[in-house]
């Protein structure tokens, strides 16, 4: 593991975008694990800018988001499906069939978890995982 300490949120976004873009350049069919929330917004904005300015290609990238709220439909403005499309997916050339988020409205959440894990395994696992750290140091709702 490599730890990079930056002096600002903007610098963190730039460093993270360099790492993710480098992964995509080295392996254009990478499987990315993505997160929501305020932490990765700067990363997504910078990746969008690289896509728009020099053509960073997401067409063969597969994504798996970390989580979703139980009980929220994908089109709910509070859902992570909605968040990711608003802030990232609708701005890049990723194919819809390569975007994966767990269902918040599945009838059986245990089965949904197994289905999602199977999808990740079939994709070959996650090549690079993006995580955010909340103001109280939580990661993915795992509170300190």
Tab-separated table of N, CA and C in Angstrom:
chain	number	residue	atom	x	y	z
A	1	UNK	N	0.835	-1.165	0.000
A	1	UNK	CA	0.000	0.000	0.000
A	1	UNK	C	0.887	1.237	0.000
A	2	UNK	N	0.416	2.240	-0.714
A	2	UNK	CA	1.117	3.513	-0.759
A	2	UNK	C	0.195	4.575	-0.177
A	3	UNK	N	0.676	5.348	0.755
A	3	UNK	CA	-0.111	6.415	1.368
A	3	UNK	C	0.379	7.744	0.817
A	4	UNK	N	-0.553	8.532	0.303
A	4	UNK	CA	-0.225	9.850	-0.236
A	4	UNK	C	-0.959	10.879	0.612
A	5	UNK	N	-0.231	11.793	1.188
A	5	UNK	CA	-0.816	12.849	2.007
A	5	UNK	C	-0.784	14.134	1.200
A	6	UNK	N	-1.942	14.771	1.091
A	6	UNK	CA	-2.024	16.028	0.339
A	6	UNK	C	-2.397	17.162	1.281
A	7	UNK	N	-2.220	18.372	0.792
A	7	UNK	CA	-2.499	19.560	1.606
A	7	UNK	C	-3.902	20.108	1.429
A	8	UNK	N	-4.645	19.570	0.458
A	8	UNK	CA	-5.989	20.102	0.223
A	8	UNK	C	-6.868	19.045	-0.421
A	9	UNK	N	-8.145	19.281	-0.345
A	9	UNK	CA	-9.122	18.406	-0.985
A	9	UNK	C	-8.897	18.385	-2.497
A	10	UNK	N	-8.617	19.544	-3.084
A	10	UNK	CA	-8.397	19.638	-4.523
A	10	UNK	C	-7.172	18.823	-4.944
A	11	UNK	N	-6.112	18.906	-4.159
A	11	UNK	CA	-4.906	18.138	-4.459
A	11	UNK	C	-5.174	16.643	-4.322
A	12	UNK	N	-5.984	16.265	-3.330
A	12	UNK	CA	-6.350	14.865	-3.160
A	12	UNK	C	-7.084	14.363	-4.402
A	13	UNK	N	-8.031	15.165	-4.907
A	13	UNK	CA	-8.768	14.780	-6.108
A	13	UNK	C	-7.862	14.603	-7.303
A	14	UNK	N	-6.888	15.486	-7.447
A	14	UNK	CA	-5.926	15.392	-8.550
A	14	UNK	C	-5.073	14.130	-8.425
A	15	UNK	N	-4.552	13.868	-7.246
A	15	UNK	CA	-3.734	12.670	-7.034
A	15	UNK	C	-4.549	11.403	-7.301
A	16	UNK	N	-5.764	11.377	-6.783
A	16	UNK	CA	-6.625	10.199	-6.985
A	16	UNK	C	-6.947	10.018	-8.468
A	17	UNK	N	-7.242	11.108	-9.160
A	17	UNK	CA	-7.548	11.023	-10.593
A	17	UNK	C	-6.342	10.519	-11.373
A	18	UNK	N	-5.145	10.948	-10.994
A	18	UNK	CA	-3.933	10.451	-11.662
A	18	UNK	C	-3.794	8.941	-11.487
A	19	UNK	N	-4.108	8.446	-10.294
A	19	UNK	CA	-3.998	7.012	-10.028
A	19	UNK	C	-5.040	6.246	-10.839
A	20	UNK	N	-6.284	6.713	-10.823
A	20	UNK	CA	-7.345	6.008	-11.555
A	20	UNK	C	-7.098	6.083	-13.059
A	21	UNK	N	-6.743	7.258	-13.559
A	21	UNK	CA	-6.457	7.389	-14.996
A	21	UNK	C	-5.287	6.503	-15.395
A	22	UNK	N	-4.260	6.432	-14.563
A	22	UNK	CA	-3.130	5.553	-14.846
A	22	UNK	C	-3.555	4.099	-14.923
A	23	UNK	N	-4.434	3.693	-14.019
A	23	UNK	CA	-4.961	2.327	-14.053
A	23	UNK	C	-5.684	2.062	-15.374
A	24	UNK	N	-6.483	3.029	-15.814
A	24	UNK	CA	-7.253	2.875	-17.057
A	24	UNK	C	-6.324	2.830	-18.259
A	25	UNK	N	-5.298	3.671	-18.278
A	25	UNK	CA	-4.351	3.644	-19.395
A	25	UNK	C	-3.591	2.325	-19.453
A	26	UNK	N	-3.206	1.807	-18.293
A	26	UNK	CA	-2.444	0.555	-18.253
A	26	UNK	C	-3.312	-0.669	-18.527
A	27	UNK	N	-4.581	-0.599	-18.105
A	27	UNK	CA	-5.483	-1.731	-18.301
A	27	UNK	C	-6.850	-1.172	-18.702
A	28	UNK	N	-7.076	-0.972	-19.993
A	28	UNK	CA	-8.303	-0.321	-20.468
A	28	UNK	C	-9.596	-1.067	-20.141
A	29	UNK	N	-9.484	-2.323	-19.727
A	29	UNK	CA	-10.680	-3.077	-19.332
A	29	UNK	C	-10.709	-3.306	-17.821
A	30	UNK	N	-10.165	-2.376	-17.088
A	30	UNK	CA	-10.115	-2.478	-15.631
A	30	UNK	C	-11.511	-2.594	-15.022
A	31	UNK	N	-11.532	-3.210	-13.852
A	31	UNK	CA	-12.734	-3.271	-13.032
A	31	UNK	C	-12.492	-2.335	-11.855
A	32	UNK	N	-13.293	-1.269	-11.798
A	32	UNK	CA	-13.131	-0.267	-10.754
A	32	UNK	C	-14.213	-0.418	-9.702
A	33	UNK	N	-13.814	-0.378	-8.457
A	33	UNK	CA	-14.749	-0.282	-7.353
A	33	UNK	C	-14.900	1.187	-7.014
A	34	UNK	N	-16.132	1.678	-6.980
A	34	UNK	CA	-16.363	3.104	-6.778
A	34	UNK	C	-17.160	3.364	-5.513
A	35	UNK	N	-17.033	4.576	-5.015
A	35	UNK	CA	-17.734	5.018	-3.812
A	35	UNK	C	-18.525	6.281	-4.125
A	36	UNK	N	-19.465	6.590	-3.248
A	36	UNK	CA	-20.241	7.819	-3.370
A	36	UNK	C	-19.901	8.734	-2.199
A	37	UNK	N	-20.634	9.808	-2.097
A	37	UNK	CA	-20.386	10.759	-1.022
A	37	UNK	C	-19.558	11.920	-1.509
A	38	UNK	N	-19.241	12.816	-0.589
A	38	UNK	CA	-18.524	14.026	-0.981
A	38	UNK	C	-17.042	13.781	-1.240
A	39	UNK	N	-16.442	12.787	-0.602
A	39	UNK	CA	-15.002	12.577	-0.764
A	39	UNK	C	-14.597	12.361	-2.221
A	40	UNK	N	-15.233	11.458	-2.975
A	40	UNK	CA	-14.751	11.206	-4.340
A	40	UNK	C	-15.245	12.193	-5.400
A	41	UNK	N	-16.043	13.193	-5.035
A	41	UNK	CA	-16.554	14.113	-6.063
A	41	UNK	C	-15.446	14.799	-6.841
A	42	UNK	N	-14.401	15.249	-6.173
A	42	UNK	CA	-13.295	15.906	-6.864
A	42	UNK	C	-12.613	14.934	-7.828
A	43	UNK	N	-12.454	13.696	-7.415
A	43	UNK	CA	-11.903	12.663	-8.292
A	43	UNK	C	-12.758	12.532	-9.539
A	44	UNK	N	-14.069	12.387	-9.375
A	44	UNK	CA	-14.951	12.206	-10.538
A	44	UNK	C	-14.924	13.427	-11.442
A	45	UNK	N	-14.895	14.624	-10.869
A	45	UNK	CA	-14.825	15.834	-11.689
A	45	UNK	C	-13.551	15.877	-12.515
A	46	UNK	N	-12.454	15.481	-11.921
A	46	UNK	CA	-11.173	15.487	-12.644
A	46	UNK	C	-11.131	14.400	-13.714
A	47	UNK	N	-11.699	13.226	-13.430
A	47	UNK	CA	-11.750	12.177	-14.451
A	47	UNK	C	-12.626	12.590	-15.624
A	48	UNK	N	-13.715	13.271	-15.340
A	48	UNK	CA	-14.572	13.800	-16.407
A	48	UNK	C	-13.775	14.786	-17.260
A	49	UNK	N	-13.026	15.660	-16.616
A	49	UNK	CA	-12.227	16.653	-17.351
A	49	UNK	C	-11.187	15.973	-18.237
A	50	UNK	N	-10.542	14.926	-17.737
A	50	UNK	CA	-9.550	14.209	-18.545
A	50	UNK	C	-10.246	13.512	-19.714
A	51	UNK	N	-11.412	12.945	-19.461
A	51	UNK	CA	-12.186	12.318	-20.540
A	51	UNK	C	-12.531	13.348	-21.616
A	52	UNK	N	-12.999	14.510	-21.192
A	52	UNK	CA	-13.439	15.538	-22.150
A	52	UNK	C	-12.282	16.201	-22.880
A	53	UNK	N	-11.137	16.356	-22.226
A	53	UNK	CA	-10.038	17.086	-22.860
A	53	UNK	C	-9.097	16.211	-23.670
A	54	UNK	N	-8.745	15.038	-23.142
A	54	UNK	CA	-7.790	14.205	-23.889
A	54	UNK	C	-8.334	12.815	-24.199
A	55	UNK	N	-9.603	12.598	-23.906
A	55	UNK	CA	-10.243	11.373	-24.354
A	55	UNK	C	-10.008	10.136	-23.513
A	56	UNK	N	-9.829	10.287	-22.204
A	56	UNK	CA	-9.721	9.102	-21.357
A	56	UNK	C	-10.920	8.209	-21.649
A	57	UNK	N	-10.640	6.975	-22.043
A	57	UNK	CA	-11.666	6.082	-22.576
A	57	UNK	C	-12.186	5.124	-21.499
A	58	UNK	N	-13.485	5.209	-21.224
A	58	UNK	CA	-14.138	4.352	-20.233
A	58	UNK	C	-14.967	3.254	-20.901
A	59	UNK	N	-14.853	3.094	-22.211
A	59	UNK	CA	-15.766	2.202	-22.924
A	59	UNK	C	-15.611	0.730	-22.540
A	60	UNK	N	-14.450	0.317	-22.077
A	60	UNK	CA	-14.253	-1.077	-21.672
A	60	UNK	C	-14.142	-1.252	-20.161
A	61	UNK	N	-14.316	-0.171	-19.423
A	61	UNK	CA	-14.241	-0.209	-17.962
A	61	UNK	C	-15.528	-0.792	-17.404
A	62	UNK	N	-15.383	-1.604	-16.364
A	62	UNK	CA	-16.540	-2.083	-15.602
A	62	UNK	C	-16.455	-1.457	-14.215
A	63	UNK	N	-17.606	-1.070	-13.678
A	63	UNK	CA	-17.617	-0.479	-12.343
A	63	UNK	C	-18.566	-1.238	-11.428
A	64	UNK	N	-18.176	-1.275	-10.165
A	64	UNK	CA	-18.999	-1.853	-9.105
A	64	UNK	C	-18.994	-0.864	-7.947
A	65	UNK	N	-20.166	-0.359	-7.626
A	65	UNK	CA	-20.240	0.569	-6.507
A	65	UNK	C	-20.281	-0.175	-5.190
A	66	UNK	N	-19.790	0.493	-4.188
A	66	UNK	CA	-19.616	-0.082	-2.865
A	66	UNK	C	-20.935	-0.405	-2.180
A	67	UNK	N	-21.936	0.445	-2.331
A	67	UNK	CA	-23.144	0.256	-1.538
A	67	UNK	C	-24.335	0.988	-2.133
A	68	UNK	N	-25.474	0.785	-1.498
A	68	UNK	CA	-26.725	1.465	-1.858
A	68	UNK	C	-27.623	1.460	-0.625
A	69	UNK	N	-28.486	2.432	-0.554
A	69	UNK	CA	-29.456	2.492	0.539
A	69	UNK	C	-30.559	1.468	0.314
A	70	UNK	N	-30.914	0.738	1.358
A	70	UNK	CA	-32.017	-0.206	1.287
A	70	UNK	C	-33.321	0.583	1.240
A	71	UNK	N	-34.179	0.192	0.300
A	71	UNK	CA	-35.493	0.807	0.180
A	71	UNK	C	-35.587	1.921	-0.846
A	72	UNK	N	-34.459	2.306	-1.447
A	72	UNK	CA	-34.496	3.376	-2.443
A	72	UNK	C	-34.409	2.801	-3.847
A	73	UNK	N	-35.337	3.225	-4.693
A	73	UNK	CA	-35.317	2.840	-6.102
A	73	UNK	C	-34.166	3.571	-6.797
A	74	UNK	N	-33.652	3.001	-7.885
A	74	UNK	CA	-32.525	3.632	-8.585
A	74	UNK	C	-32.793	5.070	-9.043
A	75	UNK	N	-34.050	5.410	-9.314
A	75	UNK	CA	-34.348	6.762	-9.782
A	75	UNK	C	-34.640	7.749	-8.651
A	76	UNK	N	-34.528	7.312	-7.418
A	76	UNK	CA	-34.712	8.220	-6.286
A	76	UNK	C	-33.522	9.176	-6.202
A	77	UNK	N	-33.764	10.465	-6.060
A	77	UNK	CA	-32.645	11.422	-5.979
A	77	UNK	C	-31.694	11.179	-4.803
A	78	UNK	N	-32.121	10.411	-3.808
A	78	UNK	CA	-31.253	10.106	-2.673
A	78	UNK	C	-30.455	8.812	-2.874
A	79	UNK	N	-30.729	8.083	-3.962
A	79	UNK	CA	-30.045	6.796	-4.172
A	79	UNK	C	-28.635	7.019	-4.725
A	80	UNK	N	-27.806	6.020	-4.497
A	80	UNK	CA	-26.459	6.071	-5.042
A	80	UNK	C	-26.456	5.839	-6.541
A	81	UNK	N	-27.441	5.120	-7.077
A	81	UNK	CA	-27.589	5.012	-8.534
A	81	UNK	C	-27.703	6.412	-9.129
A	82	UNK	N	-28.619	7.183	-8.584
A	82	UNK	CA	-28.878	8.539	-9.064
A	82	UNK	C	-27.614	9.399	-8.913
A	83	UNK	N	-27.002	9.335	-7.744
A	83	UNK	CA	-25.796	10.111	-7.460
A	83	UNK	C	-24.706	9.838	-8.498
A	84	UNK	N	-24.436	8.568	-8.758
A	84	UNK	CA	-23.357	8.212	-9.676
A	84	UNK	C	-23.654	8.648	-11.107
A	85	UNK	N	-24.902	8.534	-11.519
A	85	UNK	CA	-25.253	8.976	-12.870
A	85	UNK	C	-25.165	10.493	-12.976
A	86	UNK	N	-25.633	11.195	-11.945
A	86	UNK	CA	-25.580	12.660	-11.946
A	86	UNK	C	-24.150	13.190	-11.962
A	87	UNK	N	-23.297	12.583	-11.148
A	87	UNK	CA	-21.963	13.141	-10.916
A	87	UNK	C	-20.844	12.506	-11.725
A	88	UNK	N	-21.139	11.358	-12.385
A	88	UNK	CA	-20.038	10.713	-13.094
A	88	UNK	C	-20.471	10.003	-14.371
A	89	UNK	N	-21.282	8.976	-14.264
A	89	UNK	CA	-21.549	8.107	-15.409
A	89	UNK	C	-22.123	8.834	-16.620
A	90	UNK	N	-22.988	9.806	-16.415
A	90	UNK	CA	-23.614	10.497	-17.552
A	90	UNK	C	-22.642	11.441	-18.258
A	91	UNK	N	-21.440	11.595	-17.732
A	91	UNK	CA	-20.456	12.523	-18.299
A	91	UNK	C	-19.303	11.817	-19.019
A	92	UNK	N	-19.303	10.484	-18.986
A	92	UNK	CA	-18.213	9.724	-19.601
A	92	UNK	C	-18.789	8.696	-20.570
A	93	UNK	N	-17.932	8.049	-21.320
A	93	UNK	CA	-18.387	7.095	-22.339
A	93	UNK	C	-18.405	5.658	-21.830
A	94	UNK	N	-18.926	5.460	-20.644
A	94	UNK	CA	-19.046	4.106	-20.105
A	94	UNK	C	-20.329	3.473	-20.626
A	95	UNK	N	-20.258	2.185	-20.947
A	95	UNK	CA	-21.444	1.488	-21.435
A	95	UNK	C	-22.350	1.145	-20.258
A	96	UNK	N	-23.647	1.367	-20.398
A	96	UNK	CA	-24.581	1.104	-19.288
A	96	UNK	C	-24.481	-0.315	-18.730
A	97	UNK	N	-24.222	-1.289	-19.584
A	97	UNK	CA	-24.134	-2.674	-19.115
A	97	UNK	C	-22.884	-2.937	-18.278
A	98	UNK	N	-21.948	-1.987	-18.262
A	98	UNK	CA	-20.729	-2.126	-17.469
A	98	UNK	C	-20.813	-1.430	-16.117
A	99	UNK	N	-21.954	-0.827	-15.830
A	99	UNK	CA	-22.179	-0.136	-14.562
A	99	UNK	C	-22.958	-1.056	-13.641
A	100	UNK	N	-22.414	-1.281	-12.451
A	100	UNK	CA	-23.069	-2.174	-11.495
A	100	UNK	C	-23.179	-1.495	-10.138
A	101	UNK	N	-24.377	-1.492	-9.612
A	101	UNK	CA	-24.636	-1.044	-8.247
A	101	UNK	C	-25.564	-2.067	-7.606
A	102	UNK	N	-25.404	-2.303	-6.317
A	102	UNK	CA	-26.324	-3.235	-5.680
A	102	UNK	C	-27.736	-2.649	-5.664
A	103	UNK	N	-28.725	-3.541	-5.662
A	103	UNK	CA	-30.115	-3.100	-5.630
A	103	UNK	C	-30.527	-2.770	-4.205
A	104	UNK	N	-31.124	-1.620	-4.036
A	104	UNK	CA	-31.671	-1.250	-2.736
A	104	UNK	C	-33.095	-1.720	-2.543
A	105	UNK	N	-33.679	-2.281	-3.602
A	105	UNK	CA	-35.088	-2.704	-3.521
A	105	UNK	C	-35.252	-4.205	-3.769
A	106	UNK	N	-34.188	-4.955	-3.675
A	106	UNK	CA	-34.284	-6.410	-3.833
A	106	UNK	C	-35.170	-6.978	-2.729
A	107	UNK	N	-35.908	-8.011	-3.062
A	107	UNK	CA	-36.785	-8.652	-2.078
A	107	UNK	C	-35.978	-9.388	-1.004
A	108	UNK	N	-34.835	-9.951	-1.401
A	108	UNK	CA	-34.003	-10.727	-0.490
A	108	UNK	C	-32.598	-10.120	-0.517
A	109	UNK	N	-32.255	-9.352	0.508
A	109	UNK	CA	-30.968	-8.655	0.520
A	109	UNK	C	-29.784	-9.613	0.626
A	110	UNK	N	-29.947	-10.739	1.292
A	110	UNK	CA	-28.866	-11.728	1.358
A	110	UNK	C	-28.576	-12.274	-0.038
A	111	UNK	N	-29.639	-12.601	-0.770
A	111	UNK	CA	-29.475	-13.091	-2.139
A	111	UNK	C	-28.885	-12.007	-3.033
A	112	UNK	N	-29.298	-10.770	-2.808
A	112	UNK	CA	-28.748	-9.652	-3.595
A	112	UNK	C	-27.256	-9.522	-3.348
A	113	UNK	N	-26.841	-9.667	-2.110
A	113	UNK	CA	-25.415	-9.613	-1.792
A	113	UNK	C	-24.637	-10.711	-2.486
A	114	UNK	N	-25.187	-11.915	-2.469
A	114	UNK	CA	-24.529	-13.032	-3.162
A	114	UNK	C	-24.482	-12.795	-4.668
A	115	UNK	N	-25.588	-12.288	-5.241
A	115	UNK	CA	-25.633	-11.989	-6.681
A	115	UNK	C	-24.556	-10.970	-7.044
A	116	UNK	N	-24.434	-9.939	-6.224
A	116	UNK	CA	-23.475	-8.875	-6.488
A	116	UNK	C	-22.046	-9.399	-6.377
A	117	UNK	N	-21.765	-10.183	-5.355
A	117	UNK	CA	-20.439	-10.791	-5.203
A	117	UNK	C	-20.110	-11.683	-6.391
A	118	UNK	N	-21.098	-12.429	-6.884
A	118	UNK	CA	-20.887	-13.291	-8.055
A	118	UNK	C	-20.557	-12.459	-9.296
A	119	UNK	N	-21.235	-11.322	-9.469
A	119	UNK	CA	-20.938	-10.439	-10.607
A	119	UNK	C	-19.498	-9.936	-10.549
A	120	UNK	N	-19.066	-9.563	-9.352
A	120	UNK	CA	-17.685	-9.090	-9.185
A	120	UNK	C	-16.704	-10.209	-9.523
A	121	UNK	N	-16.979	-11.396	-9.022
A	121	UNK	CA	-16.098	-12.538	-9.310
A	121	UNK	C	-16.056	-12.837	-10.803
A	122	UNK	N	-17.206	-12.806	-11.469
A	122	UNK	CA	-17.251	-13.071	-12.915
A	122	UNK	C	-16.494	-12.015	-13.709
A	123	UNK	N	-16.418	-10.800	-13.164
A	123	UNK	CA	-15.673	-9.728	-13.829
A	123	UNK	C	-14.169	-9.856	-13.577
A	124	UNK	N	-13.776	-10.785	-12.725
A	124	UNK	CA	-12.355	-10.977	-12.446
A	124	UNK	C	-11.882	-10.300	-11.181
A	125	UNK	N	-12.810	-9.778	-10.395
A	125	UNK	CA	-12.432	-9.066	-9.172
A	125	UNK	C	-12.210	-7.587	-9.442
A	126	UNK	N	-12.020	-6.857	-8.387
A	126	UNK	CA	-11.806	-5.405	-8.467
A	126	UNK	C	-10.315	-5.132	-8.665
A	127	UNK	N	-9.980	-4.379	-9.697
A	127	UNK	CA	-8.580	-4.001	-9.936
A	127	UNK	C	-8.148	-2.831	-9.058
A	128	UNK	N	-9.051	-1.886	-8.847
A	128	UNK	CA	-8.735	-0.692	-8.056
A	128	UNK	C	-10.009	-0.244	-7.354
A	129	UNK	N	-9.940	-0.079	-6.034
A	129	UNK	CA	-11.102	0.334	-5.251
A	129	UNK	C	-10.931	1.770	-4.787
A	130	UNK	N	-11.936	2.592	-5.049
A	130	UNK	CA	-11.983	3.964	-4.557
A	130	UNK	C	-12.833	3.967	-3.298
A	131	UNK	N	-12.318	4.551	-2.230
A	131	UNK	CA	-13.067	4.692	-0.988
A	131	UNK	C	-13.021	6.138	-0.535
A	132	UNK	N	-14.029	6.536	0.184
A	132	UNK	CA	-14.043	7.851	0.804
A	132	UNK	C	-13.984	7.680	2.305
A	133	UNK	N	-13.447	8.659	2.965
A	133	UNK	CA	-13.393	8.640	4.421
A	133	UNK	C	-14.234	9.807	4.917
A	134	UNK	N	-15.264	9.490	5.696
A	134	UNK	CA	-16.171	10.514	6.197
A	134	UNK	C	-15.522	11.394	7.256
A	135	UNK	N	-16.235	12.444	7.602
A	135	UNK	CA	-15.737	13.413	8.572
A	135	UNK	C	-15.386	12.806	9.916
A	136	UNK	N	-16.047	11.712	10.288
A	136	UNK	CA	-15.724	11.032	11.541
A	136	UNK	C	-14.862	9.791	11.300
A	137	UNK	N	-14.277	9.703	10.117
A	137	UNK	CA	-13.376	8.621	9.699
A	137	UNK	C	-14.107	7.345	9.339
A	138	UNK	N	-15.426	7.406	9.057
A	138	UNK	CA	-16.121	6.196	8.636
A	138	UNK	C	-15.796	5.886	7.175
A	139	UNK	N	-15.829	4.606	6.865
A	139	UNK	CA	-15.658	4.137	5.493
A	139	UNK	C	-16.861	3.245	5.172
A	140	UNK	N	-17.644	3.633	4.169
A	140	UNK	CA	-18.765	2.822	3.757
A	140	UNK	C	-19.736	2.490	4.879
A	141	UNK	N	-20.082	3.451	5.681
A	141	UNK	CA	-21.024	3.286	6.795
A	141	UNK	C	-20.457	2.407	7.925
A	142	UNK	N	-19.213	2.073	7.872
A	142	UNK	CA	-18.570	1.381	8.987
A	142	UNK	C	-18.056	2.453	9.929
A	143	UNK	N	-18.855	2.753	10.929
A	143	UNK	CA	-18.558	3.854	11.835
A	143	UNK	C	-17.410	3.496	12.790
A	144	UNK	N	-16.632	4.506	13.199
A	144	UNK	CA	-15.512	4.226	14.124
A	144	UNK	C	-16.036	3.794	15.503
